[in-house]
Amino acid sequence: MGKRAAFDEIRGHDAGETARPEFNALGDWIRETPASELNRRQQAAEAAFRQLGITFAVYGEEEAAERIIPFDIVPRIFTAREWAGLSAGLVQRVEALNAFLDDVYGARRIIADGVVPPELILGNPQFRPMLAGARPAHGIFAHICGIDLVRTGPDAFYVLEDNARTPSGVSYMLENREAMLRLCPELFEMFPVAAVDNYPDALHDTLRSVAPNGRSSNPVCVLLTPGHFNSAFYEHSFLADSMGIELVEAADLVVDDDIVWMKTIEGLVRVDVIYRRIDDDYIDPLVFLAESVLGVPGLIAAYMAGNVTLVNAPGTGIADDKAIYSYMPEIVKYYTGREARLPNVETWRCREPDCLKYVLENLPDLVVKLVDGSGGYGMLVGPTATRAEIENFRAALVAEPHRYIAQPTLALSTVPTLTDMGIAPRHVDFRPFVLSGADGVTIVPGGLTRVALREGSLVVNSSQGGGTKDSLILLDNPAEAH
Amino acid sequence: MTRRSESSSVSPDMRLFVHHRTVYRFSEPQDRVIQMLRLTPGSHVGQNVIDWRIDVDCNARLRPGRDGYGNETAMLYVDGPLSSVSLAVTGEVLTEDRAGMVAGAAEPLPPELFARSTPLTAPDEALRALATEVAGDGGPPLDQVHQLMATIHRRMRFLPQKRSEVRPAGASFADGQGGATDFAQVMVCAARLLGLPARYVSGHILRPGHQHEWHEAAHAWAEVHVPDYGWIGFDATANRCPDDHYVRVAIGLDYRDAAPVSGTRTGGGSEVLDVGVRVGMDQSQA
């Protein structure tokens, strides 16, 4: 991207010393608080995170080592108007994702109607044929989505990725806020900020609302973790604790007669809803990877029989697949009857000869991604790549074009960030968490802001030098604030 | 698909009696055994299931179901302590010779699904060469598939012994020998390389002249979706299309999706698996 000036969310397009009028107070706060004081607070926050053990990578970043993800003390702010627009777009997007999943595991109208090429769904390993015909409670498959958004201007937001499997990172939203309330209380006096601490309650309500038929009066919900060796274990135990539900491992569950039971000291307790933080491949050795010891044999049979709700349902990977992503504008329109409120990033499907030709001619300007890659690996960022890296990707593209998509390098928005050289703009993205239950879609006003800490870097992944920030959503009605 | 029965729609050609025993013996008593069974055939044109039952030799719970492929499944739950589990399947099926053509079966998934490969049916260089060789002669797809079946039949030697582990198609083909599962997965993989959807079928076969014998494994073959015809069975082990000697039980992308039994157990130690299959034309023989 290089030459184009990025939009700064606090200071606006000219990125001068003055803030956008609505954020004047934050501009003053940034200018007037000494860097040494900001540093002290930031270190206090990180020390607290280390003590809690929040040392994990976010979804799709399994490669990251067990270490603290850096926290930045300067928050990001959205106005009430910006958030209202984003929320409406997110609700529409997630409703479409669930309608799509209900359709592809059911009647597959979208294929019959020619909206998405059949091979992109049927030939996709993320479409699990053995689960075809599954009818989860209320037709909801992706109860928890972490939609990654990027921004290039005041009203220019784009969806970068739909995370519809087992998205993580919500504990950062909650812990970052805790730290900010403690360390920078004055900000919450300056601005009417929407609270996020009701997320565990909202999640619990969502889980309870999707209990199987006939089990809705007092459903038993549990959180299934791969165990304390998993990098996100802190989040698993934190969420189970906050909701007041049992945190279980595979050995604590047993399936009998297509019903899931939890072993307790008082005997077996029937389980109705499982918030599982184990990937599909490992969840049931009878159906998926036979060598998995993390899973529960018979779980898929209980799910197919409608006796337990899995959150998210197995097989949702087909909805957030990168090859499907490029069809999301059509998918949203197909199921909601309206244009997508939140646009996609322009995407070239290298499987299509015209697109491949364009991509090969413009590699130095593009971001090229593996359809089945994640975590910022298997990715070419043209403008910062070496000649050799570009040529390697060219060869890979020519050999297997169907495995790649390409996107323009966006001038991602920046937010002032505390660096070794003082406050400086750094690029950010945003992951709000969208809950879908029997009563509709709920979005707690907040999310995870990831920031690329290296100067000029566009890669926010924690495995590649990314950190996090608190994300403040301003309220129209200050009475609802913290 | 070389011969079409004159009487296929009029009267059944064959009445088959199937006995299929599966015995697991454990070196140590097991606390629990859970198995997913795909042992029950469905009825469709040319295959009419008159009677079918599964008996378990211990106090077990069986829950019938259906998987995404349309296969009839049963979940088996047994509590220990358990030193062995024995499953006995007995059934009676009326069959017709439909020259391999499949019709009227539960088909919840479209043919395009079966164009994808899986780890057990992943192509390698030798299998690609096989497909290229067969396709090189050109000709209608149906002829190519027949030629493919004949070539695999010629190049691979049949071993009746059941292997303890199922190998990927590439390994079976390189070895040049194997059981019906190996032949079927090689056929599935190579047919996909011809650009045709193909799937794995597990089932049973009547071997005339061997009716009184117990065989060590259930049978398996491939079905290929041929333009203008639809799904047609191809049995590379026998080099023929399934006729009224065959009972079609379960389908999938590969062996794993259609395996007669997938199981897990809690209790450690090792297990020995004994399978016996006997297919006859009358009850006394079976």
PDB file of C-alpha atoms in Angstrom, chain A residues 205-417:
ATOM      1  CA  ASP A 205     -28.913 -17.350  27.311  1.00  0.00           C
ATOM      2  CA  THR A 206     -27.986 -18.285  23.749  1.00  0.00           C
ATOM      3  CA  LEU A 207     -26.856 -21.768  24.808  1.00  0.00           C
ATOM      4  CA  ARG A 208     -30.011 -22.382  26.843  1.00  0.00           C
ATOM      5  CA  SER A 209     -32.254 -21.142  24.047  1.00  0.00           C
ATOM      6  CA  VAL A 210     -31.029 -23.795  21.602  1.00  0.00           C
ATOM      7  CA  ALA A 211     -31.589 -26.848  23.822  1.00  0.00           C
ATOM      8  CA  PRO A 212     -33.091 -29.799  21.943  1.00  0.00           C
ATOM      9  CA  ASN A 213     -36.847 -30.144  21.616  1.00  0.00           C
ATOM     10  CA  GLY A 214     -38.420 -31.174  24.879  1.00  0.00           C
ATOM     11  CA  ARG A 215     -35.322 -30.277  26.895  1.00  0.00           C
ATOM     12  CA  SER A 216     -35.838 -26.525  27.058  1.00  0.00           C
ATOM     13  CA  SER A 217     -37.281 -26.106  30.570  1.00  0.00           C
ATOM     14  CA  ASN A 218     -34.003 -26.387  32.450  1.00  0.00           C
ATOM     15  CA  PRO A 219     -31.308 -27.453  30.037  1.00  0.00           C
ATOM     16  CA  VAL A 220     -27.876 -28.568  31.218  1.00  0.00           C
ATOM     17  CA  CYS A 221     -25.115 -26.759  29.310  1.00  0.00           C
ATOM     18  CA  VAL A 222     -21.418 -27.633  29.495  1.00  0.00           C
ATOM     19  CA  LEU A 223     -18.234 -26.299  27.918  1.00  0.00           C
ATOM     20  CA  LEU A 224     -16.129 -29.047  26.309  1.00  0.00           C
ATOM     21  CA  THR A 225     -12.409 -28.230  26.199  1.00  0.00           C
ATOM     22  CA  PRO A 226      -9.535 -30.227  24.720  1.00  0.00           C
ATOM     23  CA  GLY A 227      -7.866 -29.700  28.112  1.00  0.00           C
ATOM     24  CA  HIS A 228      -5.403 -27.481  29.884  1.00  0.00           C
ATOM     25  CA  PHE A 229      -2.674 -28.060  27.298  1.00  0.00           C
ATOM     26  CA  ASN A 230      -4.779 -26.195  24.753  1.00  0.00           C
ATOM     27  CA  SER A 231      -3.570 -22.661  24.151  1.00  0.00           C
ATOM     28  CA  ALA A 232      -7.056 -21.210  24.700  1.00  0.00           C
ATOM     29  CA  PHE A 233      -7.701 -23.114  27.931  1.00  0.00           C
ATOM     30  CA  TYR A 234      -7.778 -19.887  29.910  1.00  0.00           C
ATOM     31  CA  GLU A 235     -10.698 -18.672  27.818  1.00  0.00           C
ATOM     32  CA  HIS A 236     -12.510 -22.000  28.189  1.00  0.00           C
ATOM     33  CA  SER A 237     -12.264 -22.013  31.968  1.00  0.00           C
ATOM     34  CA  PHE A 238     -13.005 -18.281  32.199  1.00  0.00           C
ATOM     35  CA  LEU A 239     -16.199 -18.575  30.123  1.00  0.00           C
ATOM     36  CA  ALA A 240     -17.427 -21.719  31.893  1.00  0.00           C
ATOM     37  CA  ASP A 241     -16.790 -20.019  35.216  1.00  0.00           C
ATOM     38  CA  SER A 242     -18.521 -16.797  34.217  1.00  0.00           C
ATOM     39  CA  MET A 243     -21.578 -18.685  32.987  1.00  0.00           C
ATOM     40  CA  GLY A 244     -21.640 -21.006  35.960  1.00  0.00           C
ATOM     41  CA  ILE A 245     -21.570 -24.142  33.811  1.00  0.00           C
ATOM     42  CA  GLU A 246     -19.333 -27.212  34.024  1.00  0.00           C
ATOM     43  CA  LEU A 247     -16.026 -27.222  32.192  1.00  0.00           C
ATOM     44  CA  VAL A 248     -15.596 -30.784  30.925  1.00  0.00           C
ATOM     45  CA  GLU A 249     -13.117 -32.854  28.961  1.00  0.00           C
ATOM     46  CA  ALA A 250     -13.990 -35.792  26.729  1.00  0.00           C
ATOM     47  CA  ALA A 251     -13.435 -38.278  29.562  1.00  0.00           C
ATOM     48  CA  ASP A 252     -16.161 -36.562  31.598  1.00  0.00           C
ATOM     49  CA  LEU A 253     -18.791 -37.287  28.954  1.00  0.00           C
ATOM     50  CA  VAL A 254     -20.260 -40.569  27.861  1.00  0.00           C
ATOM     51  CA  VAL A 255     -22.822 -41.322  25.172  1.00  0.00           C
ATOM     52  CA  ASP A 256     -25.367 -44.057  25.760  1.00  0.00           C
ATOM     53  CA  ASP A 257     -28.471 -44.776  23.728  1.00  0.00           C
ATOM     54  CA  ASP A 258     -27.692 -41.642  21.625  1.00  0.00           C
ATOM     55  CA  ILE A 259     -27.912 -39.460  24.751  1.00  0.00           C
ATOM     56  CA  VAL A 260     -24.968 -37.548  26.221  1.00  0.00           C
ATOM     57  CA  TRP A 261     -24.277 -37.883  29.941  1.00  0.00           C
ATOM     58  CA  MET A 262     -21.846 -36.108  32.213  1.00  0.00           C
ATOM     59  CA  LYS A 263     -20.132 -38.088  34.957  1.00  0.00           C
ATOM     60  CA  THR A 264     -20.483 -36.351  38.325  1.00  0.00           C
ATOM     61  CA  ILE A 265     -19.900 -37.500  41.883  1.00  0.00           C
ATOM     62  CA  GLU A 266     -23.688 -37.767  42.243  1.00  0.00           C
ATOM     63  CA  GLY A 267     -23.930 -39.973  39.175  1.00  0.00           C
ATOM     64  CA  LEU A 268     -24.758 -39.349  35.528  1.00  0.00           C
ATOM     65  CA  VAL A 269     -26.399 -36.067  34.518  1.00  0.00           C
ATOM     66  CA  ARG A 270     -27.981 -35.667  31.105  1.00  0.00           C
ATOM     67  CA  VAL A 271     -26.344 -32.972  28.951  1.00  0.00           C
ATOM     68  CA  ASP A 272     -28.449 -30.918  26.542  1.00  0.00           C
ATOM     69  CA  VAL A 273     -26.127 -28.293  25.080  1.00  0.00           C
ATOM     70  CA  ILE A 274     -22.380 -28.573  24.544  1.00  0.00           C
ATOM     71  CA  TYR A 275     -20.365 -25.432  23.864  1.00  0.00           C
ATOM     72  CA  ARG A 276     -17.490 -27.298  22.348  1.00  0.00           C
ATOM     73  CA  ARG A 277     -14.087 -25.746  21.837  1.00  0.00           C
ATOM     74  CA  ILE A 278     -12.777 -28.812  19.988  1.00  0.00           C
ATOM     75  CA  ASP A 279     -12.479 -28.791  16.206  1.00  0.00           C
ATOM     76  CA  ASP A 280     -14.731 -31.053  14.118  1.00  0.00           C
ATOM     77  CA  ASP A 281     -11.862 -33.363  13.211  1.00  0.00           C
ATOM     78  CA  TYR A 282     -11.308 -34.340  16.838  1.00  0.00           C
ATOM     79  CA  ILE A 283     -14.835 -34.360  18.206  1.00  0.00           C
ATOM     80  CA  ASP A 284     -15.917 -37.968  17.603  1.00  0.00           C
ATOM     81  CA  PRO A 285     -13.429 -40.715  16.719  1.00  0.00           C
ATOM     82  CA  LEU A 286     -16.220 -42.887  15.283  1.00  0.00           C
ATOM     83  CA  VAL A 287     -16.940 -40.375  12.547  1.00  0.00           C
ATOM     84  CA  PHE A 288     -13.930 -38.088  12.135  1.00  0.00           C
ATOM     85  CA  LEU A 289     -10.256 -38.721  12.971  1.00  0.00           C
ATOM     86  CA  ALA A 290     -10.252 -42.230  14.484  1.00  0.00           C
ATOM     87  CA  GLU A 291      -7.059 -41.585  16.437  1.00  0.00           C
ATOM     88  CA  SER A 292      -8.482 -38.583  18.299  1.00  0.00           C
ATOM     89  CA  VAL A 293      -8.427 -38.993  22.067  1.00  0.00           C
ATOM     90  CA  LEU A 294      -9.939 -35.532  22.644  1.00  0.00           C
ATOM     91  CA  GLY A 295     -13.365 -36.467  21.359  1.00  0.00           C
ATOM     92  CA  VAL A 296     -16.436 -38.285  22.634  1.00  0.00           C
ATOM     93  CA  PRO A 297     -17.399 -41.481  20.780  1.00  0.00           C
ATOM     94  CA  GLY A 298     -21.061 -41.372  19.787  1.00  0.00           C
ATOM     95  CA  LEU A 299     -21.380 -37.572  20.022  1.00  0.00           C
ATOM     96  CA  ILE A 300     -22.261 -37.220  16.334  1.00  0.00           C
ATOM     97  CA  ALA A 301     -24.906 -39.944  16.626  1.00  0.00           C
ATOM     98  CA  ALA A 302     -26.461 -38.057  19.565  1.00  0.00           C
ATOM     99  CA  TYR A 303     -26.336 -34.856  17.492  1.00  0.00           C
ATOM    100  CA  MET A 304     -27.870 -36.466  14.396  1.00  0.00           C
ATOM    101  CA  ALA A 305     -30.610 -37.979  16.582  1.00  0.00           C
ATOM    102  CA  GLY A 306     -31.425 -34.462  17.842  1.00  0.00           C
ATOM    103  CA  ASN A 307     -30.675 -35.360  21.465  1.00  0.00           C
ATOM    104  CA  VAL A 308     -27.919 -32.813  22.023  1.00  0.00           C
ATOM    105  CA  THR A 309     -27.103 -29.390  20.585  1.00  0.00           C
ATOM    106  CA  LEU A 310     -23.494 -28.780  19.606  1.00  0.00           C
ATOM    107  CA  VAL A 311     -22.397 -25.128  19.664  1.00  0.00           C
ATOM    108  CA  ASN A 312     -21.296 -24.476  16.983  1.00  0.00           C
ATOM    109  CA  ALA A 313     -22.764 -27.354  15.018  1.00  0.00           C
ATOM    110  CA  PRO A 314     -20.233 -29.630  13.302  1.00  0.00           C
ATOM    111  CA  GLY A 315     -19.649 -28.866   9.627  1.00  0.00           C
ATOM    112  CA  THR A 316     -19.900 -25.054   9.875  1.00  0.00           C
ATOM    113  CA  GLY A 317     -16.450 -24.736   8.286  1.00  0.00           C
ATOM    114  CA  ILE A 318     -18.149 -24.741   4.889  1.00  0.00           C
ATOM    115  CA  ALA A 319     -19.594 -21.291   5.680  1.00  0.00           C
ATOM    116  CA  ASP A 320     -16.334 -19.511   6.547  1.00  0.00           C
ATOM    117  CA  ASP A 321     -14.217 -21.217   3.911  1.00  0.00           C
ATOM    118  CA  LYS A 322     -12.184 -18.732   1.874  1.00  0.00           C
ATOM    119  CA  ALA A 323     -13.479 -20.135  -1.419  1.00  0.00           C
ATOM    120  CA  ILE A 324     -17.074 -19.611  -0.264  1.00  0.00           C
ATOM    121  CA  TYR A 325     -16.206 -16.157   1.133  1.00  0.00           C
ATOM    122  CA  SER A 326     -15.967 -14.616  -2.317  1.00  0.00           C
ATOM    123  CA  TYR A 327     -19.620 -15.583  -2.907  1.00  0.00           C
ATOM    124  CA  MET A 328     -20.871 -14.040   0.352  1.00  0.00           C
ATOM    125  CA  PRO A 329     -22.396 -10.945  -1.316  1.00  0.00           C
ATOM    126  CA  GLU A 330     -24.484 -13.287  -3.513  1.00  0.00           C
ATOM    127  CA  ILE A 331     -25.216 -15.564  -0.542  1.00  0.00           C
ATOM    128  CA  VAL A 332     -26.426 -12.654   1.622  1.00  0.00           C
ATOM    129  CA  LYS A 333     -28.661 -11.399  -1.171  1.00  0.00           C
ATOM    130  CA  TYR A 334     -29.982 -14.884  -1.891  1.00  0.00           C
ATOM    131  CA  TYR A 335     -31.148 -15.539   1.662  1.00  0.00           C
ATOM    132  CA  THR A 336     -32.052 -12.045   2.893  1.00  0.00           C
ATOM    133  CA  GLY A 337     -33.367 -10.576  -0.339  1.00  0.00           C
ATOM    134  CA  ARG A 338     -31.222  -7.471   0.134  1.00  0.00           C
ATOM    135  CA  GLU A 339     -27.791  -6.279  -0.835  1.00  0.00           C
ATOM    136  CA  ALA A 340     -25.153  -6.988   1.789  1.00  0.00           C
ATOM    137  CA  ARG A 341     -24.872  -4.036   4.169  1.00  0.00           C
ATOM    138  CA  LEU A 342     -21.285  -4.992   4.925  1.00  0.00           C
ATOM    139  CA  PRO A 343     -19.305  -5.496   1.720  1.00  0.00           C
ATOM    140  CA  ASN A 344     -16.615  -8.082   1.148  1.00  0.00           C
ATOM    141  CA  VAL A 345     -13.078  -7.116   0.324  1.00  0.00           C
ATOM    142  CA  GLU A 346     -12.824  -7.371  -3.463  1.00  0.00           C
ATOM    143  CA  THR A 347     -11.640 -10.893  -4.163  1.00  0.00           C
ATOM    144  CA  TRP A 348     -10.247 -12.563  -7.267  1.00  0.00           C
ATOM    145  CA  ARG A 349     -10.857 -16.300  -7.466  1.00  0.00           C
ATOM    146  CA  CYS A 350      -7.738 -17.686  -9.061  1.00  0.00           C
ATOM    147  CA  ARG A 351      -9.706 -20.758 -10.164  1.00  0.00           C
ATOM    148  CA  GLU A 352     -11.269 -18.507 -12.811  1.00  0.00           C
ATOM    149  CA  PRO A 353      -8.853 -18.007 -15.750  1.00  0.00           C
ATOM    150  CA  ASP A 354      -9.547 -14.255 -16.155  1.00  0.00           C
ATOM    151  CA  CYS A 355      -8.917 -13.661 -12.464  1.00  0.00           C
ATOM    152  CA  LEU A 356      -5.755 -15.739 -12.506  1.00  0.00           C
ATOM    153  CA  LYS A 357      -4.450 -13.720 -15.413  1.00  0.00           C
ATOM    154  CA  TYR A 358      -5.127 -10.444 -13.594  1.00  0.00           C
ATOM    155  CA  VAL A 359      -3.560 -11.740 -10.381  1.00  0.00           C
ATOM    156  CA  LEU A 360      -0.400 -12.943 -12.127  1.00  0.00           C
ATOM    157  CA  GLU A 361      -0.028  -9.551 -13.796  1.00  0.00           C
ATOM    158  CA  ASN A 362      -0.479  -7.622 -10.532  1.00  0.00           C
ATOM    159  CA  LEU A 363       1.192  -9.775  -7.897  1.00  0.00           C
ATOM    160  CA  PRO A 364       3.295  -6.944  -6.379  1.00  0.00           C
ATOM    161  CA  ASP A 365       0.104  -5.025  -5.501  1.00  0.00           C
ATOM    162  CA  LEU A 366      -2.006  -7.891  -4.173  1.00  0.00           C
ATOM    163  CA  VAL A 367      -2.460 -10.059  -1.116  1.00  0.00           C
ATOM    164  CA  VAL A 368      -2.662 -13.715  -2.167  1.00  0.00           C
ATOM    165  CA  LYS A 369      -4.075 -16.266   0.255  1.00  0.00           C
ATOM    166  CA  LEU A 370      -4.353 -20.033   0.370  1.00  0.00           C
ATOM    167  CA  VAL A 371      -8.027 -20.992   0.372  1.00  0.00           C
ATOM    168  CA  ASP A 372      -7.384 -23.379   3.251  1.00  0.00           C
ATOM    169  CA  GLY A 373      -4.654 -21.423   5.059  1.00  0.00           C
ATOM    170  CA  SER A 374      -4.931 -19.454   8.280  1.00  0.00           C
ATOM    171  CA  GLY A 375      -2.955 -17.403  10.735  1.00  0.00           C
ATOM    172  CA  GLY A 376      -1.236 -15.248   8.158  1.00  0.00           C
ATOM    173  CA  TYR A 377       0.786 -18.172   6.787  1.00  0.00           C
ATOM    174  CA  GLY A 378       0.554 -19.395   3.203  1.00  0.00           C
ATOM    175  CA  MET A 379       0.013 -15.758   2.312  1.00  0.00           C
ATOM    176  CA  LEU A 380       1.771 -13.285   0.026  1.00  0.00           C
ATOM    177  CA  VAL A 381       1.632  -9.573   0.813  1.00  0.00           C
ATOM    178  CA  GLY A 382       2.765  -8.249  -2.557  1.00  0.00           C
ATOM    179  CA  PRO A 383       3.902  -4.734  -1.615  1.00  0.00           C
ATOM    180  CA  THR A 384       6.228  -5.959   1.131  1.00  0.00           C
ATOM    181  CA  ALA A 385       7.340  -9.232  -0.481  1.00  0.00           C
ATOM    182  CA  THR A 386      10.762  -9.818  -1.976  1.00  0.00           C
ATOM    183  CA  ARG A 387      11.165 -10.589  -5.656  1.00  0.00           C
ATOM    184  CA  ALA A 388      11.935 -14.211  -4.830  1.00  0.00           C
ATOM    185  CA  GLU A 389       8.822 -14.562  -2.659  1.00  0.00           C
ATOM    186  CA  ILE A 390       6.679 -13.194  -5.478  1.00  0.00           C
ATOM    187  CA  GLU A 391       8.212 -15.603  -7.987  1.00  0.00           C
ATOM    188  CA  ASN A 392       7.648 -18.544  -5.614  1.00  0.00           C
ATOM    189  CA  PHE A 393       4.003 -17.597  -5.316  1.00  0.00           C
ATOM    190  CA  ARG A 394       3.716 -17.173  -9.062  1.00  0.00           C
ATOM    191  CA  ALA A 395       4.856 -20.755  -9.568  1.00  0.00           C
ATOM    192  CA  ALA A 396       2.498 -22.035  -6.873  1.00  0.00           C
ATOM    193  CA  LEU A 397      -0.408 -20.121  -8.424  1.00  0.00           C
ATOM    194  CA  VAL A 398       0.211 -21.483 -11.868  1.00  0.00           C
ATOM    195  CA  ALA A 399       0.503 -25.038 -10.530  1.00  0.00           C
ATOM    196  CA  GLU A 400      -2.649 -24.997  -8.378  1.00  0.00           C
ATOM    197  CA  PRO A 401      -4.707 -21.874  -9.099  1.00  0.00           C
ATOM    198  CA  HIS A 402      -7.859 -23.272  -7.445  1.00  0.00           C
ATOM    199  CA  ARG A 403      -6.121 -23.175  -4.059  1.00  0.00           C
ATOM    200  CA  TYR A 404      -5.720 -19.385  -4.052  1.00  0.00           C
ATOM    201  CA  ILE A 405      -7.675 -16.162  -3.851  1.00  0.00           C
ATOM    202  CA  ALA A 406      -6.235 -12.664  -4.161  1.00  0.00           C
ATOM    203  CA  GLN A 407      -7.306  -9.330  -2.733  1.00  0.00           C
ATOM    204  CA  PRO A 408      -6.096  -5.746  -3.088  1.00  0.00           C
ATOM    205  CA  THR A 409      -3.822  -4.509  -0.318  1.00  0.00           C
ATOM    206  CA  LEU A 410      -6.188  -2.292   1.583  1.00  0.00           C
ATOM    207  CA  ALA A 411      -5.076   0.866   3.322  1.00  0.00           C
ATOM    208  CA  LEU A 412      -6.278  -0.477   6.679  1.00  0.00           C
ATOM    209  CA  SER A 413      -7.291   2.170   9.158  1.00  0.00           C
ATOM    210  CA  THR A 414      -4.897   3.094  11.934  1.00  0.00           C
ATOM    211  CA  VAL A 415      -5.327   3.943  15.595  1.00  0.00           C
ATOM    212  CA  PRO A 416      -2.780   5.814  17.703  1.00  0.00           C
ATOM    213  CA  THR A 417      -0.692   3.233  19.522  1.00  0.00           C
TER     214      THR A 417
END
